[in-house]
Coordinates of C-alpha atoms and ligand atoms in Angstrom, one line a residue:
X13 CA 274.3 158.6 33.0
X14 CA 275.8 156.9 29.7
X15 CA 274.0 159.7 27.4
X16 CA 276.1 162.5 29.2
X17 CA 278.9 159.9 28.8
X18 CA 278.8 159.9 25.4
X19 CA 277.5 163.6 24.2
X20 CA 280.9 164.7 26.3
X21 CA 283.3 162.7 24.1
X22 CA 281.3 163.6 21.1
X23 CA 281.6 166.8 21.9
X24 CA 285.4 166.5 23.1
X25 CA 286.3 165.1 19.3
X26 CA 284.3 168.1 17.5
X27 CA 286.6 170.4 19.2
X28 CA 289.6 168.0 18.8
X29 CA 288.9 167.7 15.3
X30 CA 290.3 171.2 14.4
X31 CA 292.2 172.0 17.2
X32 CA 294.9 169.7 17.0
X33 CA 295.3 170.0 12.9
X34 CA 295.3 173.6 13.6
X35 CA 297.8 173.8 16.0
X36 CA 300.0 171.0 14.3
X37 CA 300.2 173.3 11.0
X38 CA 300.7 176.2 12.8
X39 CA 303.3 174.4 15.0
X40 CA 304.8 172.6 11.9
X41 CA 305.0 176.2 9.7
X42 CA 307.0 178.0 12.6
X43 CA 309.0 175.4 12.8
X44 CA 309.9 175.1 9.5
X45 CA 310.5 179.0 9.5
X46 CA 313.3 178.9 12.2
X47 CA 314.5 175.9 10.3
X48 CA 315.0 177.5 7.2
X49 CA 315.2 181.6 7.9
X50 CA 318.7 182.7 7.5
X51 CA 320.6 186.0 8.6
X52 CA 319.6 187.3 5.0
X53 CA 315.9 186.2 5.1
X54 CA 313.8 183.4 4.3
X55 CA 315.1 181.0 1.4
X56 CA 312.0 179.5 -0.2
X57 CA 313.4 176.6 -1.6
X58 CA 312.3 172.8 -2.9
X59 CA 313.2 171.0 1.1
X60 CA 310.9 174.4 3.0
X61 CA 308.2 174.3 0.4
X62 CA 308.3 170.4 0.5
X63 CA 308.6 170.3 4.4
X64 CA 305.8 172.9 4.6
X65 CA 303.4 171.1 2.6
X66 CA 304.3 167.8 4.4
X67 CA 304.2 168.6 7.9
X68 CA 302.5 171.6 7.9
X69 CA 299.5 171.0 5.5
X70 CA 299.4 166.9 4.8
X71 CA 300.4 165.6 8.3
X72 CA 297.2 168.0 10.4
X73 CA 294.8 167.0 7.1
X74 CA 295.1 163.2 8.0
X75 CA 294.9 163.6 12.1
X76 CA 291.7 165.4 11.5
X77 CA 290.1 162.8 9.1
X78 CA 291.3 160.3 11.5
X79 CA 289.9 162.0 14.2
X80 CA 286.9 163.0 11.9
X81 CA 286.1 159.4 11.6
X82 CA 286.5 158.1 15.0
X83 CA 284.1 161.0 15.5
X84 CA 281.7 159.2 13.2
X85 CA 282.7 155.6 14.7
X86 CA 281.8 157.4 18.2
X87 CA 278.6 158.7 16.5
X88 CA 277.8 155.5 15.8
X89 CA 278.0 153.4 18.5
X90 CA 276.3 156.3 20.4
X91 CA 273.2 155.9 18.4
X92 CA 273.4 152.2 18.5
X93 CA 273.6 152.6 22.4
X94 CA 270.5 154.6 22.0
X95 CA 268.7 152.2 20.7
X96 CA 269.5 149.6 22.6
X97 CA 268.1 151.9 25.4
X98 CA 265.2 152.7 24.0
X99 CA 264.6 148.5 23.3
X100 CA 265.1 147.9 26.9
X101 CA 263.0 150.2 27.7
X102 CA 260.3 148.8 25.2
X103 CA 261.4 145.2 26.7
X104 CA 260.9 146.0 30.3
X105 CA 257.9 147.8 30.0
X106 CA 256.7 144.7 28.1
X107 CA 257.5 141.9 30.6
X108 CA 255.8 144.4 33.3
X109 CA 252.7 144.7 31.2
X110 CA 252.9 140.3 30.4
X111 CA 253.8 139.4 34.3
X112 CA 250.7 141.8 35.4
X113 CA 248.4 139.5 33.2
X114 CA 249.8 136.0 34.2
X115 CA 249.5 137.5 38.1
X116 CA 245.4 138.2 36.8
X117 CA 245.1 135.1 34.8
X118 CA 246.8 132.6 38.2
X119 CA 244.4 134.6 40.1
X120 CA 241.2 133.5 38.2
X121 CA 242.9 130.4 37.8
X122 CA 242.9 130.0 41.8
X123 CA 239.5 131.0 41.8
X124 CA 238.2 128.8 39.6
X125 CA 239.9 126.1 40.8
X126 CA 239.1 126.7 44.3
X127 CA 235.3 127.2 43.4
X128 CA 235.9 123.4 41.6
X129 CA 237.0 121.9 44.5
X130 CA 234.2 123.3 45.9
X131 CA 231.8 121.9 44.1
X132 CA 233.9 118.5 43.9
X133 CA 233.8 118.7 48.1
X134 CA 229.5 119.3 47.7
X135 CA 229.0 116.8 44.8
X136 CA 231.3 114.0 47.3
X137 CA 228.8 115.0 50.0
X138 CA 226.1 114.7 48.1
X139 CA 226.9 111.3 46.6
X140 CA 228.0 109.7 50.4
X141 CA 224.8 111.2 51.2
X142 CA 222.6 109.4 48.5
X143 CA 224.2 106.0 49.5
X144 CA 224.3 106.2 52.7
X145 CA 220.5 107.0 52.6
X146 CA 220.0 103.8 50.3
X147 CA 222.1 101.5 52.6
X148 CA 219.6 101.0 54.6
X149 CA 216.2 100.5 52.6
X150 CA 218.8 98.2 50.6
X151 CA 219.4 96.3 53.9
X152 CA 216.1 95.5 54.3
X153 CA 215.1 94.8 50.8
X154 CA 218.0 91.7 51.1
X155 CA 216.4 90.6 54.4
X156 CA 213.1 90.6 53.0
X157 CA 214.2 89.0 49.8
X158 CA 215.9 86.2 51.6
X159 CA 213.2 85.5 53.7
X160 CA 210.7 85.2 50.4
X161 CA 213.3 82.3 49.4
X162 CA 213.4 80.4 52.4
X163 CA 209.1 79.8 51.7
X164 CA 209.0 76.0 50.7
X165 CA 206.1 76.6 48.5
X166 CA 207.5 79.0 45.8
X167 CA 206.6 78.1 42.4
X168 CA 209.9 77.7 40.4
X169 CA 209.3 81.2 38.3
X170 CA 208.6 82.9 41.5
X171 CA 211.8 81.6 42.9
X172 CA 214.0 82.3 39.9
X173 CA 212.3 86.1 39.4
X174 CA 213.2 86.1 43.8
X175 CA 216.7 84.7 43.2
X176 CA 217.6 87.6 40.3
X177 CA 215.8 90.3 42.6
X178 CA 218.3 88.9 45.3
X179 CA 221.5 88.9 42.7
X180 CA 220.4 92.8 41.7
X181 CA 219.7 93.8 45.2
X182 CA 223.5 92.6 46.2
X183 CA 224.8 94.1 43.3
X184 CA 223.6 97.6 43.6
X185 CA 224.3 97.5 47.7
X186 CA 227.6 96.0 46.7
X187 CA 228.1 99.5 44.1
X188 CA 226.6 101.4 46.6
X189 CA 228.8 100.5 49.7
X190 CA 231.8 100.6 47.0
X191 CA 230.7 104.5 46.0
X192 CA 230.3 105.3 50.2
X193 CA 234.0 103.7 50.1
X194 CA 235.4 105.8 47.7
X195 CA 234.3 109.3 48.9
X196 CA 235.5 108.2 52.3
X197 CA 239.0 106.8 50.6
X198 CA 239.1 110.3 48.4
X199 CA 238.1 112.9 51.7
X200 CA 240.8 111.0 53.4
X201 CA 238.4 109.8 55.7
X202 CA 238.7 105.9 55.1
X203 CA 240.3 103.8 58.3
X204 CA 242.3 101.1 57.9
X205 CA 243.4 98.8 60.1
X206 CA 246.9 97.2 59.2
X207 CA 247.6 94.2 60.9
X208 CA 249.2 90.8 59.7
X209 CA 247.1 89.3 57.1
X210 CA 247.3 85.3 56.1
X211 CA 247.2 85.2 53.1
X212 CA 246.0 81.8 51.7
X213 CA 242.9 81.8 53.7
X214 CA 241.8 85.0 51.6
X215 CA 242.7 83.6 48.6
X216 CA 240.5 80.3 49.2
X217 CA 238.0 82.0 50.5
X218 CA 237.7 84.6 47.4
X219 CA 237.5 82.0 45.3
X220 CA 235.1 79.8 46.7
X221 CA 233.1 83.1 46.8
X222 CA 233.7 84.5 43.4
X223 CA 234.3 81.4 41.3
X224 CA 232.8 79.0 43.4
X225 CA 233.6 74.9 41.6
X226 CA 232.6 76.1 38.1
X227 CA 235.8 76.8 36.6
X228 CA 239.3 75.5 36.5
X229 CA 241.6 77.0 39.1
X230 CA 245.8 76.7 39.0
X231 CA 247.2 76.8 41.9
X232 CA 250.7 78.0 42.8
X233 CA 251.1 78.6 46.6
X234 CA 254.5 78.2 48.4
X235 CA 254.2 75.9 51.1
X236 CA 254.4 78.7 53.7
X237 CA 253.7 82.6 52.8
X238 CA 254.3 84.9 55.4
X239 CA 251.4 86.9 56.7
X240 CA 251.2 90.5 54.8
X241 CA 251.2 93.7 56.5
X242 CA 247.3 95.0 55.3
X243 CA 243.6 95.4 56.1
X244 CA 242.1 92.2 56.0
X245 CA 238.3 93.6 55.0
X246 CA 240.1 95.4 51.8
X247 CA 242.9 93.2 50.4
X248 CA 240.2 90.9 50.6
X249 CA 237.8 92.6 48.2
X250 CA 240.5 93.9 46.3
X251 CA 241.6 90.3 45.4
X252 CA 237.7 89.2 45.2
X253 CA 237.9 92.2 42.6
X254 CA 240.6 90.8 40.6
X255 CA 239.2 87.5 40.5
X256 CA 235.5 88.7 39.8
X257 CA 237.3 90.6 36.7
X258 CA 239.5 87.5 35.5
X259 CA 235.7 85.5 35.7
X260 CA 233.7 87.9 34.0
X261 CA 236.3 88.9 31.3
X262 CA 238.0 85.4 30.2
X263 CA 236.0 82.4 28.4
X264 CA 234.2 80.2 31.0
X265 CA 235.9 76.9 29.8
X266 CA 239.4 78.5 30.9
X267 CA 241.6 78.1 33.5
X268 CA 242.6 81.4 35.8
X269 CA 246.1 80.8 37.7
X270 CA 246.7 82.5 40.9
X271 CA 250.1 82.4 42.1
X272 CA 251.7 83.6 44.8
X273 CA 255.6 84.8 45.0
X274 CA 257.3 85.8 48.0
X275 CA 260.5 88.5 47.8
X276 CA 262.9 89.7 50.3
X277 CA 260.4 92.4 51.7
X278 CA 256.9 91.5 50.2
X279 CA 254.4 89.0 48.7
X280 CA 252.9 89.3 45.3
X281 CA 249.3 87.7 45.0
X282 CA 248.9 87.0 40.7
X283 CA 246.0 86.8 38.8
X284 CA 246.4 85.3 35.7
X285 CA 243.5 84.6 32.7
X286 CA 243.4 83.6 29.5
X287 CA 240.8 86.5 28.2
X288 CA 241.3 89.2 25.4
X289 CA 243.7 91.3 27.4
X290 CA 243.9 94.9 27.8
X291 CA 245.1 97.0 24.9
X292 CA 248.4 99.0 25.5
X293 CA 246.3 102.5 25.5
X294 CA 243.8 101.0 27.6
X295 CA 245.9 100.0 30.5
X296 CA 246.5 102.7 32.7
X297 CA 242.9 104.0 31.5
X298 CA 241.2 101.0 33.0
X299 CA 242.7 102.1 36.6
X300 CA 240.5 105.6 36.3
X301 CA 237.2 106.1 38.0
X302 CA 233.9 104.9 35.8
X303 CA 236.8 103.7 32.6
X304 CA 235.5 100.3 31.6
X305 CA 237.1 98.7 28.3
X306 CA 233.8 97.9 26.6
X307 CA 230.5 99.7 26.8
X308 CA 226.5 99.8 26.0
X309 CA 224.1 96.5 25.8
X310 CA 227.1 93.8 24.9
X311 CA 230.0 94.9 27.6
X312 CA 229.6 92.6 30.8
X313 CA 228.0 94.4 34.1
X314 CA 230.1 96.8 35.6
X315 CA 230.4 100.9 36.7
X316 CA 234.3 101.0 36.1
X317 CA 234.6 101.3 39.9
X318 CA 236.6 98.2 40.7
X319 CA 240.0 98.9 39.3
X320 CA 239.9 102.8 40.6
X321 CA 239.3 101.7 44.0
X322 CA 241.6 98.5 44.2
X323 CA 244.6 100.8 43.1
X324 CA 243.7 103.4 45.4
X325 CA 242.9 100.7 48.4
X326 CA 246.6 99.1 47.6
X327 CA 248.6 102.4 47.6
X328 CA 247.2 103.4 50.8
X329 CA 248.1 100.4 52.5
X330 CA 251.6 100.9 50.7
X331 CA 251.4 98.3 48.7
X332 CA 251.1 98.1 44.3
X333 CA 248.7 96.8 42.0
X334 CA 250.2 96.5 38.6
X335 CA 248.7 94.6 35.3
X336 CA 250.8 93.2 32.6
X337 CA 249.0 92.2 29.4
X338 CA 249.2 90.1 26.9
X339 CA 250.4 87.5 29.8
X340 CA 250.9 84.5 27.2
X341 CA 252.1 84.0 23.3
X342 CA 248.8 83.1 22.3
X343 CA 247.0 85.4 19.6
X344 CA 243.8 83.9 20.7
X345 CA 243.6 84.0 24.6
X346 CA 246.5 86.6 25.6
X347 CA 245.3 87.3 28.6
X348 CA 246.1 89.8 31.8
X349 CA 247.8 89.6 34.6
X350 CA 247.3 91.9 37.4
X351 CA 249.6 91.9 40.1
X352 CA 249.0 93.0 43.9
X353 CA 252.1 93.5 46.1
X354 CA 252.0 94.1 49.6
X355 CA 254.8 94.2 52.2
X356 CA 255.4 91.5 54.9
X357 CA 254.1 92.1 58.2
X358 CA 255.8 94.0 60.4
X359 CA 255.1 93.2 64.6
X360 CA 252.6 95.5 66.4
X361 CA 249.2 96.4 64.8
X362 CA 248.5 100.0 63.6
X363 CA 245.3 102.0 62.3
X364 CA 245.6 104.6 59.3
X365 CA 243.1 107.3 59.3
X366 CA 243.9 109.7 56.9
X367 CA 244.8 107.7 53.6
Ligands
ADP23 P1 234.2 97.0 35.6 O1 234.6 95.6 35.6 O2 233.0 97.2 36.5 O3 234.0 97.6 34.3 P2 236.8 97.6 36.7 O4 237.3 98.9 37.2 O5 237.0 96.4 37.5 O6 235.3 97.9 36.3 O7 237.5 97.3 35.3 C1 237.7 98.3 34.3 C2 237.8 97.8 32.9 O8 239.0 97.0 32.8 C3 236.8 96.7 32.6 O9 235.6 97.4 32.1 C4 237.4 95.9 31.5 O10 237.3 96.5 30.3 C5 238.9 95.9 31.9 N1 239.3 94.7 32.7 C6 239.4 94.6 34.0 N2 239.9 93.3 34.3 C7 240.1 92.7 33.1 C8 240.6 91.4 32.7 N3 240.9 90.5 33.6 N4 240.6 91.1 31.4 C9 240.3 92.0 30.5 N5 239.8 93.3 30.8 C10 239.7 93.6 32.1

């Protein structure tokens, strides 16, 4: 529509352009005839000739340049508006042409990442499958092994080659229940079963587990803690996980503080050591499956499971598990403290099946 828009007034001022100058001298010379003729004829003196050339010659020159160059001004913006046309044009076929190939690259994007989580779904399978086949041969090889101890006539090397069978076989069914746990935890198919938790007779118990009498232990329990609101198997081995991490990655000769704080609405379990600490970049790393802070012959047994699977086993149960390192001033031992915070317990049990 705006072409036709503009060709008419283009077209309107061509014809303008000598119409009106014609028809102002023409109008301008007859008048100036009447205005000067007399009875005895036309009297061409210095006012008709100057009034003639004014009004009838100079006045219609000007309108038509003026119109002329609003003409051109017309002209102009008429081209400039076909441009513009043209560019949109250009512009829309453009983002036609660039949506079409985001639409084809989202759909292989889909694809692929459906045929990922695909694979992710067969390699879970696969991997609950493996351990759950090597619980039970695992089972049997600790029954077996601690029935070998309990002989009275075991030559010390025998016993000490038995007792590090034992310690390896209850590590690797220990990695192996922990791997069945995760894929369970990640497929949303781990139960929990919340209930009121006490929360000191965990902590004793973890310890005399874990730690056992061979290191220094501070104590800072409140007289009475309220019972949290959790699963009693797993805040249990998330805490034996904390403390199993403050042993194995502190110096032997140092203390490891454990206190407990309660707030308005929760209870926060702290373990505190005096080790190396975590290193800014490393400390959200350390909370991803298989990241360990050290690695090869010299780092300290591990698969990088422990953290992964505490913070995933505390956010379930909707509580946090937060670390905060260098704990103390000390350029020598500064330490970690990691922090697990879960909420008072409510009344009436309850059992979460899809975490
Ligand atoms: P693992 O101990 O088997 O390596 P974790 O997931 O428990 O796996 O820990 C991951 C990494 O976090 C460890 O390899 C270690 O580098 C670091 N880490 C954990 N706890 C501590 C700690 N108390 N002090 C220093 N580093 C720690």
């Amino acid at each position: 529509m705006k072409p036709n828009k503009y060709k008419n007034r283009f077209f309107d001022l061509n014809v303008l352009q000598w119409t009106v100058p014609l028809f102002l001298a023409v109008t301008a010379f007859v008048f100036e005839f009447v205005e000067h003729g007399h009875e005895d004829g036309l009297s061409f003196d210095l006012a008709f000739t100057g009034e003639t050339i004014i009004f009838g010659l100079m006045g219609p020159l000007i309108i038509g340049f003026i119109i002329a160059w609003m003409r051109q001004l017309f002209n102009a913006e008429k081209e400039a508006m076909a441009e513009v046309h043209v560019l949109n044009r250009e512009l829309e076929a453009k983002v036609i042409e660039r949506t079409a190939a985001l639409e084809q690259r989202n759909n292989e994007l889909d694809k692929a990442n459906r045929e990922l989580l695909k694979l992710d779904e067969m390699k879970s399978e696969f991997v609950s499958l493996v351990s759950h086949e090597l619980r039970a041969p695992l089972t049997s090889l600790n029954g077996g092994l601690e029935v070998a101890l309990q002989a009275e006539n075991l030559s010390p090397s025998s016993r000490h080659t038995l007792e590090a069978m034992m310690d390896e076989s209850a590590r690797l069914t220990q990695f192996v229940q922990t791997i069945l746990d995760i894929s369970r935890l990640d497929a949303g198919r781990l139960t929990l079963n919340l209930g009121a938790v006490a929360v000191a007779p965990i902590l004793y118990r973890s310890v005399e587990v874990v730690i056992g009498t061979s290191r220094n232990i501070k104590w800072n329990l409140p007289s009475e803690i309220p019972p949290v609101w959790a699963d009693e198997i797993y805040y249990e081995q998330i805490i034996r996980n904390l403390l199993r991490n403050a042993d194995k990655y502190s110096p032997a000769e140092k203390q490891i503080e454990i206190n407990v704080r309660i707030n308005d609405e929760n209870i926060s379990v702290e373990v505190a050591d005096h080790g190396a600490g975590i290193a800014p970049e490393m400390q959200e790393k350390i909370f991803e499956r298989f990241q360990r802070g050290q690695s090869g012959e010299s780092a300290p047994p591990g698969w990088g499971l422990g953290l992964y699977f505490a913070r995933k086993l505390t956010d379930a149960q909707n509580g946090t598990l937060l670390l905060s390192s260098p704990a103390w001033h000390k350029p020598a031992a500064p330490g970690s403290v990691f922090t697990i915070t879960m909420p008072i317990a409510a009344d009436s049990p309850e059992e979460i099946d899809n975490v």
